[in-house]
Coordinates of C-alpha atoms in Angstrom, one line a residue:
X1 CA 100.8 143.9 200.4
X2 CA 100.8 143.1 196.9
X3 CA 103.2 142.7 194.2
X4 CA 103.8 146.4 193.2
X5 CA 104.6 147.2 196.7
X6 CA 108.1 144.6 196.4
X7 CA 109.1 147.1 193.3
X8 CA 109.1 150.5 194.5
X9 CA 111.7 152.9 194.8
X10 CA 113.6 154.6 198.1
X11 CA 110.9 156.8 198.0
X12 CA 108.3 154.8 199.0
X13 CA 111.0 152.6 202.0
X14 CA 111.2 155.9 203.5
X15 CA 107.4 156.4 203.4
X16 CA 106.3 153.2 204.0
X17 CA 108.4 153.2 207.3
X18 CA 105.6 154.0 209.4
X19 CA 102.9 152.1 207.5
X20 CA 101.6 148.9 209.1
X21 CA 97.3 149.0 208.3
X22 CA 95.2 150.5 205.7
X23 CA 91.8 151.8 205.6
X24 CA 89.9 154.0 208.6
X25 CA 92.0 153.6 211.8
X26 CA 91.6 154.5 215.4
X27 CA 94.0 157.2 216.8
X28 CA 96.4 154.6 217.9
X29 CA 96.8 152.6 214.6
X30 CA 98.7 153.5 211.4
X31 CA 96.9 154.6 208.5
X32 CA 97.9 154.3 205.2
X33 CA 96.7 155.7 201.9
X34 CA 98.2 154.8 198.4
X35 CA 94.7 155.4 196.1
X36 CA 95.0 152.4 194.5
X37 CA 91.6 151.1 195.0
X38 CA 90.4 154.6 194.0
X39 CA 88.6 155.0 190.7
X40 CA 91.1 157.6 188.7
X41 CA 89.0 161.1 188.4
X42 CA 86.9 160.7 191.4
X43 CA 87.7 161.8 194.3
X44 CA 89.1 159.7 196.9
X45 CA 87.6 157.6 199.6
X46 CA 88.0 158.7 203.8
X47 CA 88.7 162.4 202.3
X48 CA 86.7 165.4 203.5
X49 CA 87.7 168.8 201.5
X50 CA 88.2 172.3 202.9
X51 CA 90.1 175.6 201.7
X52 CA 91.5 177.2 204.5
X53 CA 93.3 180.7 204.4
X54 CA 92.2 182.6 201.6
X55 CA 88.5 181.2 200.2
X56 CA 88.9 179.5 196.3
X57 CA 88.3 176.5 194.9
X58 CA 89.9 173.8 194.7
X59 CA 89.4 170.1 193.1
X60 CA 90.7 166.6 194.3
X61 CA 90.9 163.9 191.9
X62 CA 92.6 160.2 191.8
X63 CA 95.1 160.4 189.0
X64 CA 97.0 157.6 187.1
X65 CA 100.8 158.9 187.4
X66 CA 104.2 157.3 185.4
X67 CA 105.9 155.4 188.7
X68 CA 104.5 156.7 191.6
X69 CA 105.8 155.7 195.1
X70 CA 102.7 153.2 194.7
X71 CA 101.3 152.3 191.7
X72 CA 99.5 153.7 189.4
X73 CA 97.0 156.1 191.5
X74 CA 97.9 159.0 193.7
X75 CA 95.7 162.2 194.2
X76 CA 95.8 165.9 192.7
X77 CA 94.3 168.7 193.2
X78 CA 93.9 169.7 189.3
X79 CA 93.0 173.1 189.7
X80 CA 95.4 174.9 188.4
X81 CA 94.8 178.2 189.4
X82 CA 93.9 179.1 192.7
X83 CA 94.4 182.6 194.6
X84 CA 98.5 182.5 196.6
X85 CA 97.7 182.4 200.1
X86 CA 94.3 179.6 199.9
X87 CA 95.2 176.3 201.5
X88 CA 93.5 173.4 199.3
X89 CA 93.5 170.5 202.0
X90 CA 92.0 167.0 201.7
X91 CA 91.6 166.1 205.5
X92 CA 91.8 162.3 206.6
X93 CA 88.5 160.7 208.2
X94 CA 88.2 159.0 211.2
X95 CA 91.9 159.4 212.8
X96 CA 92.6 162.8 215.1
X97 CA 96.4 162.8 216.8
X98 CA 98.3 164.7 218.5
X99 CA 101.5 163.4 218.2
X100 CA 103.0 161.0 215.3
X101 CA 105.1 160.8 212.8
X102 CA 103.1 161.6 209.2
X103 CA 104.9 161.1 205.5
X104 CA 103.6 162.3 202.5
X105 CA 105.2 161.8 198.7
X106 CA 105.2 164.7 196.4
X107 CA 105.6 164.8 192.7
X108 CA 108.2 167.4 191.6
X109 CA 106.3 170.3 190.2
X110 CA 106.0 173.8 190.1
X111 CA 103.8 175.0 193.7
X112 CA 103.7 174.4 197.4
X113 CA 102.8 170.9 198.6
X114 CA 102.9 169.2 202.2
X115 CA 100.2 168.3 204.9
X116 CA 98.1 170.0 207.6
X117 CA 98.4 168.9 211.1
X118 CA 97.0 169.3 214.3
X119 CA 93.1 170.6 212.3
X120 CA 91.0 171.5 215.0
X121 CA 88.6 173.4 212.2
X122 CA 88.6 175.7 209.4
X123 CA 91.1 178.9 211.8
X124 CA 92.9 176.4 213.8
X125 CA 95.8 174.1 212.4
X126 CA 99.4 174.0 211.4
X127 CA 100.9 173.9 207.9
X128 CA 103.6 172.3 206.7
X129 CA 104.5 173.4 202.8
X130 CA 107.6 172.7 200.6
X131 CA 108.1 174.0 196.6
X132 CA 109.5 170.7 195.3
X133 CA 111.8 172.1 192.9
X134 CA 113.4 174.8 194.7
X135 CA 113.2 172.9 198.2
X136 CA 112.0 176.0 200.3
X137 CA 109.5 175.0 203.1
X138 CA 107.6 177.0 205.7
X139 CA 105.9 175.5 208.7
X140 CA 103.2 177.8 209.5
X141 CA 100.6 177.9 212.7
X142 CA 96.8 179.3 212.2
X143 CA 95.5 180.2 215.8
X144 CA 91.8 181.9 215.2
X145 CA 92.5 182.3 211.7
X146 CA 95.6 184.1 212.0
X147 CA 98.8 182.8 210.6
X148 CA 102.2 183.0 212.3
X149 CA 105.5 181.5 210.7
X150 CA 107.0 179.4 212.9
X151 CA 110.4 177.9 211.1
X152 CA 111.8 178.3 207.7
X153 CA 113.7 175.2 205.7
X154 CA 115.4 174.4 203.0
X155 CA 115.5 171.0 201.2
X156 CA 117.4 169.3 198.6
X157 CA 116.2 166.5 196.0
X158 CA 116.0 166.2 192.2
X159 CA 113.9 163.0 191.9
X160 CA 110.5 162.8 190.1
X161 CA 108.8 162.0 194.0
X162 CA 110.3 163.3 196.8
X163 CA 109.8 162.4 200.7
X164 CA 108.3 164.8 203.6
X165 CA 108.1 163.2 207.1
X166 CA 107.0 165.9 209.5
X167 CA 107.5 164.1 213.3
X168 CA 105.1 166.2 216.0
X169 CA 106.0 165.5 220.0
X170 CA 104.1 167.9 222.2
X171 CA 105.4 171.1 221.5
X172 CA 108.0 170.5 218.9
X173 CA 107.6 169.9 215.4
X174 CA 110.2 168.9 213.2
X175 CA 110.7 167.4 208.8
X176 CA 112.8 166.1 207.1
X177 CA 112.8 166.4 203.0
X178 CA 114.3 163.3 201.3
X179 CA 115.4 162.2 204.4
X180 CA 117.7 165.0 206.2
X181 CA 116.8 167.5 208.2
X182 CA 114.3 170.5 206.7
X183 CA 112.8 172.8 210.2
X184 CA 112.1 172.3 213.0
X185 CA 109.9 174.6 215.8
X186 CA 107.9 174.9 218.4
X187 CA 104.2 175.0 218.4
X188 CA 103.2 177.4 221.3
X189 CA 99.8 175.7 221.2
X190 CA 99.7 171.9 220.4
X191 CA 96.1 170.4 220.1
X192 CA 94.7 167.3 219.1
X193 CA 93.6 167.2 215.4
X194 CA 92.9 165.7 212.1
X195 CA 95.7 165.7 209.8
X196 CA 95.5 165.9 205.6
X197 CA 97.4 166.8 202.2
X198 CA 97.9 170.1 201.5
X199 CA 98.5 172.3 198.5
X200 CA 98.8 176.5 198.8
X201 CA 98.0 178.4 195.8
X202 CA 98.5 178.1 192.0
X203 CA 100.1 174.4 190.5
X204 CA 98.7 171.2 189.8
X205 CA 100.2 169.1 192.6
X206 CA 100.4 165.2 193.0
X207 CA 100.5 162.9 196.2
X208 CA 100.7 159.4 197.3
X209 CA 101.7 157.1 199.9
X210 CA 99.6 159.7 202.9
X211 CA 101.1 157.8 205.6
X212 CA 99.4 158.9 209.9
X213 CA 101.4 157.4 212.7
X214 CA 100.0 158.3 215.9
X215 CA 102.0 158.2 218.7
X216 CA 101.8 155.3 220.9

């Protein structure tokens, strides 16, 4: 850990919770990702890309950002225009889970952000997706490509990063948003998966501090 990590905010304590390794872990370590060892406007190391949903495009980049829960990088998909209902996700390499706990910051701006979960492939995964500024959150489930709402939230925060730690256990599924309590449901059919950072259609979103706990 090096001498940025000592100065940031309560955003990154309550991401950083969970974080013990970085780099490419086995599904019973901890990985961590804060892009800082990324070169800004490339795209990021241990990331595969896929749109899910709705087909557009989409484009991940490492980005410098003012304060982010680690400094200076985080990643952004920088397109800003991309069709409602198409998932942008950048999927983790090399860790697949079940169960865990798995934190993600988000910068506070207008569209949906969150993190995918449980990726079998390209029809089979579940969605996790706030809007930063307003707080509303859906947790959705994609069996064979078709998408079923499975719990509805709503958040509170006004800081410039906010905090979304979805916990998975089996069946249930539960978040919290800046710390308290956002959703939580059931997921009728829990599978072993990769997990990633997810952004749903138009807005420039920001993330840092991707944070995969597996269950031990």
């Amino acid at each position: 850990m090096n001498a940025q990590n000592a100065r940031r905010g309560p955003v990154a304590v309550a991401l950083l919770a969970a974080a013990l390794v970085c780099g490419a872990s086995p599904a019973s370590e901890t990985s961590r990702n804060h892009f800082d060892s990324d070169a800004p406007m490339r795209e990021p190391g241990f990331f595969d890309f896929v749109t899910l949903g709705t087909p557009g495009q989409a484009v991940w980049k490492v980005v410098t950002e003012f304060n982010p829960p680690s400094a200076p990088n985080a990643i952004s998909q920088v397109l800003a225009e991309r069709p409602l209902e198409s998932i942008a996700a950048a999927l983790r390499r090399n860790v697949v889970t079940r169960d865990g706990t798995f934190s993600i910051g988000i910068k506070r701006t207008a569209g949906r952000g969150g993190m995918v979960l449980r990726w079998v492939d390209e029809k089979n995964f579940v969605a996790v997706l706030v809007e930063p500024f307003t707080g509303e959150a859906r947790l959705m489930s994609y069996r064979q490509g078709r998408a079923t709402e499975l719990a509805r939230g709503q958040g509170e925060g006004d800081r410039a990063w906010c905090a979304l730690v979805v916990t998975a256990s089996g069946p249930t599924l539960s978040a919290t948003w800046e710390g308290k309590p956002l959703l939580e449901a059931t997921d009728p059919a829990p599978a072993s998966g990769r997990a990633g950072i997810a952004t749903a259609g138009p807005g420039i979103m920001a993330f840092d501090e991707f944070v995969i706990r597996p269950a031990s």
